[in-house]
Every structure is written in C-alpha cells, then in structure tokens.
Short mmCIF file of C-alpha atoms and ligand atoms in Angstrom, two decimals:
data_model
loop_
_atom_site.label_atom_id
_atom_site.label_comp_id
_atom_site.label_asym_id
_atom_site.label_seq_id
_atom_site.Cartn_x
_atom_site.Cartn_y
_atom_site.Cartn_z
CA MET W 295 -85.87 -39.67 210.22
CA ILE W 296 -82.21 -39.75 210.14
CA MET W 297 -82.31 -37.14 207.53
CA GLU W 298 -84.77 -34.85 209.63
CA GLY W 299 -84.01 -31.37 208.19
CA LYS W 300 -81.18 -32.25 205.65
CA VAL W 301 -81.74 -30.71 201.74
CA GLY W 302 -79.47 -31.81 199.15
CA ILE W 303 -79.62 -32.74 194.95
CA VAL W 304 -79.83 -36.30 193.29
CA MET W 305 -78.48 -36.25 189.80
CA GLY W 306 -79.69 -39.32 187.79
CA MET W 307 -83.32 -40.22 187.85
CA ALA W 308 -84.66 -41.10 183.87
CA ASN W 309 -87.99 -42.45 185.59
CA ARG W 310 -89.37 -44.70 188.31
CA PHE W 311 -87.47 -47.50 187.67
CA SER W 312 -84.24 -45.16 187.98
CA ILE W 313 -82.19 -46.21 191.40
CA ALA W 314 -82.11 -42.59 191.92
CA HIS W 315 -85.83 -43.00 192.33
CA GLY W 316 -85.84 -45.22 195.03
CA ILE W 317 -82.92 -43.11 196.55
CA GLY W 318 -85.40 -40.35 196.68
CA LYS W 319 -88.45 -41.89 197.76
CA SER W 320 -85.70 -43.43 200.71
CA LEU W 321 -85.29 -39.69 201.71
CA LYS W 322 -88.15 -38.47 201.68
CA GLN W 323 -89.55 -41.17 203.96
CA ASN W 324 -86.13 -40.28 206.38
CA GLY W 325 -87.38 -36.67 206.20
CA ALA W 326 -84.52 -34.92 203.84
CA THR W 327 -85.54 -32.22 200.56
CA SER W 328 -84.20 -33.29 197.55
CA VAL W 329 -83.92 -31.76 194.74
CA PHE W 330 -83.36 -33.77 191.15
CA THR W 331 -81.19 -32.75 188.27
CA ALA W 332 -82.85 -33.98 184.56
CA GLN W 333 -80.08 -34.60 181.77
CA THR W 334 -82.32 -33.14 179.40
CA ASP W 335 -85.76 -31.07 178.32
CA THR W 336 -87.36 -34.47 177.15
CA PHE W 337 -86.30 -36.12 181.09
CA LYS W 338 -87.49 -33.05 182.49
CA ALA W 339 -91.13 -33.45 181.24
CA LYS W 340 -90.44 -37.53 182.51
CA ILE W 341 -89.74 -36.67 185.83
CA ASP W 342 -91.00 -32.86 186.77
CA ASP W 343 -93.73 -34.87 188.79
CA ILE W 344 -91.90 -37.37 190.64
CA ALA W 345 -89.57 -34.12 191.09
CA LEU W 346 -92.10 -31.94 192.48
CA GLU W 347 -93.70 -35.54 194.59
CA LEU W 348 -90.64 -36.32 196.28
CA GLY W 349 -89.17 -32.70 196.48
CA GLY W 350 -91.53 -30.07 196.52
CA MET W 351 -89.14 -28.92 193.46
CA GLU W 352 -89.53 -28.92 189.68
CA SER W 353 -86.29 -30.71 188.62
CA VAL W 354 -83.45 -28.06 187.26
CA LEU W 355 -81.67 -29.10 183.94
CA CYS W 356 -77.74 -30.50 183.88
CA ASP W 357 -75.89 -32.68 181.18
CA VAL W 358 -72.77 -33.56 183.19
CA SER W 359 -71.16 -33.93 179.50
CA LYS W 360 -71.57 -29.94 179.01
CA ASP W 361 -69.25 -27.29 179.82
CA GLY W 362 -70.32 -24.86 183.72
CA SER W 363 -73.58 -27.66 183.02
CA ILE W 364 -73.08 -28.68 186.88
CA CYS W 365 -71.53 -25.48 188.41
CA GLU W 366 -74.66 -23.78 186.82
CA ALA W 367 -77.00 -26.04 188.19
CA PHE W 368 -75.67 -25.99 191.79
CA GLU W 369 -75.52 -22.36 191.71
CA LYS W 370 -79.24 -22.29 190.68
CA ILE W 371 -80.02 -24.80 193.20
CA SER W 372 -78.09 -23.17 196.02
CA ARG W 373 -79.85 -19.87 195.22
CA ASN W 374 -82.91 -21.12 195.25
CA LEU W 375 -83.00 -23.00 198.58
CA GLY W 376 -80.65 -20.36 200.26
CA ARG W 377 -78.91 -22.49 202.59
CA PRO W 378 -75.80 -25.28 202.79
CA ILE W 379 -76.41 -27.98 200.59
CA ASP W 380 -76.13 -31.23 202.89
CA PHE W 381 -76.13 -33.81 200.21
CA VAL W 382 -75.44 -35.08 196.58
CA VAL W 383 -76.60 -38.32 195.01
CA HIS W 384 -74.57 -39.37 191.69
CA SER W 385 -76.60 -41.78 189.94
CA ILE W 386 -74.96 -41.30 186.44
CA ALA W 387 -73.67 -43.45 184.01
CA TYR W 388 -73.60 -43.95 179.70
CA SER W 389 -71.86 -45.67 177.23
CA ASP W 390 -72.76 -46.98 173.89
CA LYS W 391 -75.19 -49.58 173.85
CA ASN W 392 -73.24 -51.09 170.77
CA GLU W 393 -69.77 -51.55 172.96
CA LEU W 394 -71.54 -53.27 176.01
CA SER W 395 -71.67 -56.86 174.10
CA GLY W 396 -68.81 -58.40 172.20
CA LYS W 397 -65.58 -57.87 172.58
CA TYR W 398 -63.86 -55.02 175.19
CA TYR W 399 -60.97 -54.62 172.30
CA ASP W 400 -63.45 -53.66 169.78
CA THR W 401 -64.05 -50.05 171.93
CA THR W 402 -63.86 -47.22 170.43
CA ARG W 403 -61.81 -44.11 171.10
CA GLU W 404 -64.14 -41.87 170.96
CA ASN W 405 -66.60 -44.09 173.71
CA PHE W 406 -63.70 -45.13 175.93
CA LEU W 407 -63.01 -41.60 176.24
CA ASN W 408 -67.02 -40.89 176.55
CA THR W 409 -67.74 -43.23 178.77
CA MET W 410 -65.03 -41.39 181.26
CA ASN W 411 -66.32 -38.17 180.88
CA ILE W 412 -70.01 -38.96 181.74
CA SER W 413 -69.58 -41.94 184.23
CA CYS W 414 -66.35 -40.89 186.07
CA TYR W 415 -64.90 -37.49 185.37
CA SER W 416 -68.21 -36.13 186.10
CA LEU W 417 -68.22 -37.02 189.68
CA THR W 418 -64.77 -35.00 190.19
CA GLU W 419 -66.27 -32.17 188.61
CA ILE W 420 -69.56 -32.39 190.97
CA CYS W 421 -67.35 -32.53 193.95
CA ARG W 422 -65.20 -29.37 193.01
CA CYS W 423 -68.98 -27.59 192.21
CA ILE W 424 -70.70 -28.56 195.27
CA ARG W 425 -67.93 -27.86 197.92
CA PRO W 426 -68.44 -23.50 198.05
CA PHE W 427 -72.02 -24.30 198.10
CA MET W 428 -71.44 -27.78 200.82
CA SER W 429 -72.58 -27.53 204.76
CA ASP W 430 -69.62 -29.15 207.14
CA ASN W 431 -70.32 -32.13 207.35
CA GLY W 432 -71.66 -32.85 203.58
CA SER W 433 -71.62 -36.22 201.68
CA ILE W 434 -71.71 -37.69 198.32
CA VAL W 435 -72.22 -41.14 197.32
CA THR W 436 -72.01 -42.41 194.28
CA LEU W 437 -73.30 -45.84 192.19
CA SER W 438 -70.72 -48.59 190.83
CA TYR W 439 -70.60 -52.03 190.52
CA TYR W 440 -68.42 -55.31 190.41
CA GLY W 441 -67.56 -54.86 186.96
CA SER W 442 -65.02 -53.29 188.36
CA GLU W 443 -62.64 -55.63 190.22
CA LYS W 444 -64.16 -58.70 188.03
CA VAL W 445 -65.10 -59.71 184.69
CA VAL W 446 -68.22 -59.66 184.05
CA PRO W 447 -69.46 -60.55 179.96
CA ASN W 448 -70.46 -57.47 178.22
CA TYR W 449 -69.88 -54.64 181.14
CA ASN W 450 -66.82 -54.03 179.53
CA VAL W 451 -65.53 -50.43 178.68
CA MET W 452 -68.03 -49.37 181.93
CA ALA W 453 -65.99 -51.90 183.49
CA LEU W 454 -63.29 -49.39 183.54
CA ALA W 455 -65.46 -46.18 184.13
CA LYS W 456 -66.20 -47.59 187.21
CA SER W 457 -62.99 -48.87 188.70
CA ALA W 458 -61.39 -45.46 188.08
CA LEU W 459 -65.24 -43.75 189.57
CA GLU W 460 -64.24 -45.65 192.67
CA THR W 461 -60.75 -44.57 192.81
CA SER W 462 -61.68 -41.36 192.27
CA VAL W 463 -63.68 -41.65 195.21
CA MET W 464 -60.50 -42.58 197.65
CA TYR W 465 -59.25 -39.24 196.18
CA LEU W 466 -62.15 -37.04 196.35
CA ALA W 467 -62.92 -38.23 200.00
CA LYS W 468 -58.96 -37.10 200.73
CA ASP W 469 -59.38 -33.68 199.03
CA LEU W 470 -62.70 -33.06 200.84
CA GLY W 471 -62.42 -34.52 204.39
CA GLU W 472 -60.37 -31.25 205.66
CA TYR W 473 -64.03 -29.65 205.22
CA GLY W 474 -65.56 -32.53 206.47
CA ILE W 475 -67.18 -33.17 203.76
CA ARG W 476 -67.63 -37.30 202.87
CA VAL W 477 -67.50 -39.21 199.67
CA ASN W 478 -68.43 -42.76 198.90
CA SER W 479 -69.62 -45.72 196.68
CA ILE W 480 -71.95 -48.63 196.54
CA SER W 481 -71.60 -51.33 194.75
CA SER W 482 -75.11 -52.16 193.73
CA GLY W 483 -75.71 -55.54 192.80
CA PRO W 484 -77.80 -55.91 188.83
CA ILE W 485 -81.28 -53.80 188.89
CA LYS W 486 -83.35 -53.96 185.78
CA THR W 487 -83.23 -50.05 184.48
CA LEU W 488 -83.18 -48.13 181.28
CA ALA W 489 -79.56 -48.39 181.89
CA ALA W 490 -79.17 -51.89 182.61
CA SER W 491 -80.99 -52.47 179.47
CA GLY W 492 -78.25 -51.57 177.14
CA ILE W 493 -75.91 -54.46 178.85
CA GLY W 494 -76.23 -57.53 176.80
CA ASP W 495 -77.80 -60.47 178.54
CA PHE W 496 -78.64 -58.51 181.67
CA SER W 497 -81.28 -61.14 181.89
CA LYS W 498 -78.76 -64.06 182.68
CA ILE W 499 -76.79 -61.68 184.87
CA LEU W 500 -79.65 -61.17 187.26
CA ASP W 501 -80.59 -64.65 187.46
CA TYR W 502 -76.50 -65.80 187.70
CA ASP W 503 -76.93 -63.13 190.70
CA ALA W 504 -80.27 -64.67 192.36
CA ASN W 505 -79.07 -68.13 192.31
CA ARG W 506 -75.60 -67.42 193.89
CA SER W 507 -75.84 -65.02 196.23
CA PRO W 508 -76.17 -66.06 199.68
CA LEU W 509 -80.07 -64.34 200.54
CA LYS W 510 -80.74 -66.19 197.31
CA ARG W 511 -82.63 -62.96 195.52
CA ASN W 512 -81.48 -60.13 193.62
CA VAL W 513 -81.20 -56.70 195.52
CA THR W 514 -83.73 -53.89 194.96
CA GLN W 515 -84.18 -50.59 194.11
CA LYS W 516 -85.01 -50.02 198.04
CA ASP W 517 -82.23 -52.05 199.20
CA VAL W 518 -79.90 -49.51 197.58
CA ALA W 519 -81.68 -46.30 198.36
CA ASP W 520 -81.54 -47.51 202.37
CA ALA W 521 -77.76 -47.75 202.85
CA CYS W 522 -77.34 -45.02 200.37
CA VAL W 523 -79.94 -43.22 202.71
CA PHE W 524 -77.53 -44.21 205.34
CA LEU W 525 -74.28 -43.23 203.80
CA LEU W 526 -75.18 -39.94 203.22
CA SER W 527 -76.67 -39.27 206.89
CA ASP W 528 -74.93 -38.31 209.85
CA MET W 529 -75.21 -42.38 211.23
CA SER W 530 -72.29 -43.25 208.98
CA SER W 531 -69.99 -39.80 209.96
CA GLY W 532 -66.79 -42.16 210.30
CA ILE W 533 -67.21 -43.63 206.74
CA THR W 534 -65.23 -42.22 203.92
CA GLY W 535 -63.58 -43.60 201.01
CA GLU W 536 -65.49 -46.30 200.90
CA ASN W 537 -66.47 -48.55 198.15
CA ILE W 538 -69.67 -50.37 199.83
CA HIS W 539 -71.33 -53.96 198.32
CA VAL W 540 -74.97 -53.88 198.34
CA ASP W 541 -75.21 -57.14 196.53
CA CYS W 542 -77.05 -59.24 198.60
CA GLY W 543 -73.60 -60.98 199.29
CA CYS W 544 -72.75 -61.84 195.88
CA SER W 545 -69.29 -59.99 195.74
CA ASN W 546 -67.94 -62.45 198.56
CA ILE W 547 -68.76 -66.12 196.50
CA GLY W 548 -65.93 -67.66 194.92
CA VAL W 549 -67.39 -70.93 194.23
CA SER W 550 -71.14 -71.51 194.16
CA PHE W 551 -72.85 -74.99 193.99
P1 NAD G 248 -80.73 -44.85 184.79
O1 NAD G 248 -80.68 -45.49 183.57
O2 NAD G 248 -82.24 -44.99 185.18
O3 NAD G 248 -79.50 -43.80 185.09
C1 NAD G 248 -78.62 -43.41 184.41
C2 NAD G 248 -78.95 -41.81 185.09
O4 NAD G 248 -77.14 -41.74 183.71
C3 NAD G 248 -80.31 -41.21 183.64
O5 NAD G 248 -81.17 -40.77 184.39
C4 NAD G 248 -79.83 -41.10 182.74
O6 NAD G 248 -80.22 -39.40 182.45
C5 NAD G 248 -78.14 -39.85 183.64
N1 NAD G 248 -77.08 -39.77 182.58
C6 NAD G 248 -76.30 -40.36 181.30
N2 NAD G 248 -75.89 -39.58 180.73
C7 NAD G 248 -76.14 -38.08 181.76
C8 NAD G 248 -75.12 -36.98 181.03
N3 NAD G 248 -74.39 -36.28 180.11
N4 NAD G 248 -75.42 -36.07 182.00
C9 NAD G 248 -76.33 -35.96 182.68
N5 NAD G 248 -77.07 -36.84 183.11
C10 NAD G 248 -76.39 -38.51 182.98
O7 NAD G 248 -79.96 -46.30 185.61
P2 NAD G 248 -79.29 -46.73 186.75
O8 NAD G 248 -79.57 -48.54 186.91
O9 NAD G 248 -80.70 -46.01 187.78
O10 NAD G 248 -77.82 -45.88 186.61
C11 NAD G 248 -77.47 -45.05 187.95
C12 NAD G 248 -76.05 -45.48 188.29
O11 NAD G 248 -76.29 -47.12 189.42
C13 NAD G 248 -75.46 -45.66 187.21
O12 NAD G 248 -74.06 -45.19 187.52
C14 NAD G 248 -75.09 -47.43 187.19
O13 NAD G 248 -73.55 -47.95 186.55
C15 NAD G 248 -75.22 -47.48 188.56
N6 NAD G 248 -74.76 -49.11 188.77
C16 NAD G 248 -76.80 -49.44 188.04
C17 NAD G 248 -76.93 -51.10 188.45
C18 NAD G 248 -78.01 -51.60 187.65
O14 NAD G 248 -77.94 -52.76 187.67
N7 NAD G 248 -78.78 -50.77 186.95
C19 NAD G 248 -76.01 -51.81 189.09
C20 NAD G 248 -75.06 -51.35 189.72
C21 NAD G 248 -74.63 -50.07 189.28
#
C-alpha cells in the first residue's frame, strides 16, 4: 500500500490492454485513487466502466492536441477532488501508422509535427498546467521506448519524439524540482497494445526481445505498472529526471547468441 491516501491523474487509457490500465490497477492495489482522462467521447464511453472500477469517478475528456484542453481537464478534476493532486501519469503517443513502417525519411512535415505535439510537447504542457494543483511532493511519470537510443526498424518518427520526450523529462525535472515535484520516464519493453499495433512488424520486435532478454521473456503490463507506481510513490523520493528501463534487461544486451 505504498500509495495509501494519494490521489492523481492517469492519462492514456484506451482499453484494458493499455499500459495506463495496468498502471491504474497497480495504483488501486497500492491504495491510490486515480482519475482517468479520455481522448474523445468514443474512448470515454469505452473506458468509463474501468475508470469507475479503478477510481470511482467517470473519466474526464482531454485531447492533448487541442488548445486549453489539458488545463481545463486539470481544473475540473482538481475542483471535483477538492484537494491537491499527488501524481500524473502521461501514457500518450500518436503517429500516423502509415509512417511507422518503411523509411524514416519519408515522414511528412505534417506527421512529424503532429507526432511531436501529441507524444512529446503534451508532457510539457501537462507539467505547466498541473503545477498549481500539485502537492509539494508530487510525481509525474511518462512512457518512453528504446527506439530513442538505438535504431529499431519501423519506429521511425516516433523514435525522435521519444528522444525529445526523454530530454524534456530532464528539463522538466529541473523546472519543477523547486516545488518538490519529480518527473521521470519509464522506457518500457514492447507490449501488445492499440498504439503498438500501428508499428510495422511489431510481432518481430516482441520475438526478438523475448529471445535476447536476460530474463528470456517479454515485459508485462504489470512489470511496467509496478515500476511506475514505485516512481509515483514516496519510495522513490530521491529520483528525478531519470529514464528507467523496464524491459527485462534488453537495453543492456549488445550481442546475443
Ligand atoms: P494505447 O493505444 O493503449 O495508449 C495510447 C493512448 O494515447 C490512447 O489512450 C490514446 O487515446 C492516447 N492519445 C493519443 N492521442 C491523444 C490525444 N491527442 N489526446 C489524448 N490522448 C491521446 O497504447 P500503449 O502502448 O499503452 O501506449 C501508452 C504509452 O506507452 C505511449 O506513450 C507509448 O509510446 C508508450 N510505450 C508503449 C510501448 C508498447 O510496446 N506498447 C513500449 C514503450 C512505450
């Protein structure tokens, strides 16, 4: 129960396969109350049952690509809760799936900017909007991927967004440190989700990782969720600006036989 008495926001649950769903479950098991946000009315209709089950409240609409949507959602949630927010989970990414296969250089300017906006800039705006509502030992966690460090076939423009996201984590940690707020990212190994299904040859990435991983398996939703809850809890009070790999050790393997 390392999150006993804490309340916070989980962004990016599309369905039960979402990493955000695993995080919501682990948060509940550890004593926290979570409010979920939903990108659209369609997503809201799909996740409200889960949001009620895991947090006792219907989800709140928030499309991070729309001006004012993030601050508006946080104001609403904060008013409803009537107390400071202890944590935020940013589990959001988007890129046109037609550009998540083939050559990176074929990325269009429009999709480059949109991918950066939704998958990276949104975290910066989230940090700016949540600060006035956050408790003085708040914690924010985002989700990244190894494609930011080494070339992974088909990850393409999303890799650039993840590199920028990991760098923003360091700068945001610096900005928010004086308010006692910590910001970290988790570099998760591959997990079958809606977003992942848009990446070309994703099942090959899963197989490749499972074979070369020191643990000889793929990471699970629960592996990532529990690590995230640790970073959201006071158990990680001295950790900020970090990118922590939760990938069964894959990122440390150079050559594998
Ligand atoms: P998912 O499809 O379940 O979640 C992605 C979420 O992003 C969805 O809920 C979607 O509604 C949300 N989103 C997209 N555009 C949005 C917008 N404009 N406004 C608000 N929300 C928006 O997939 P997931 O795999 O759980 O992805 C969660 C995070 O984990 C992403 O950042 C992803 O890059 C990261 N990640 C996933 C894997 C993996 O293999 N699944 C590995 C490493 C990192």
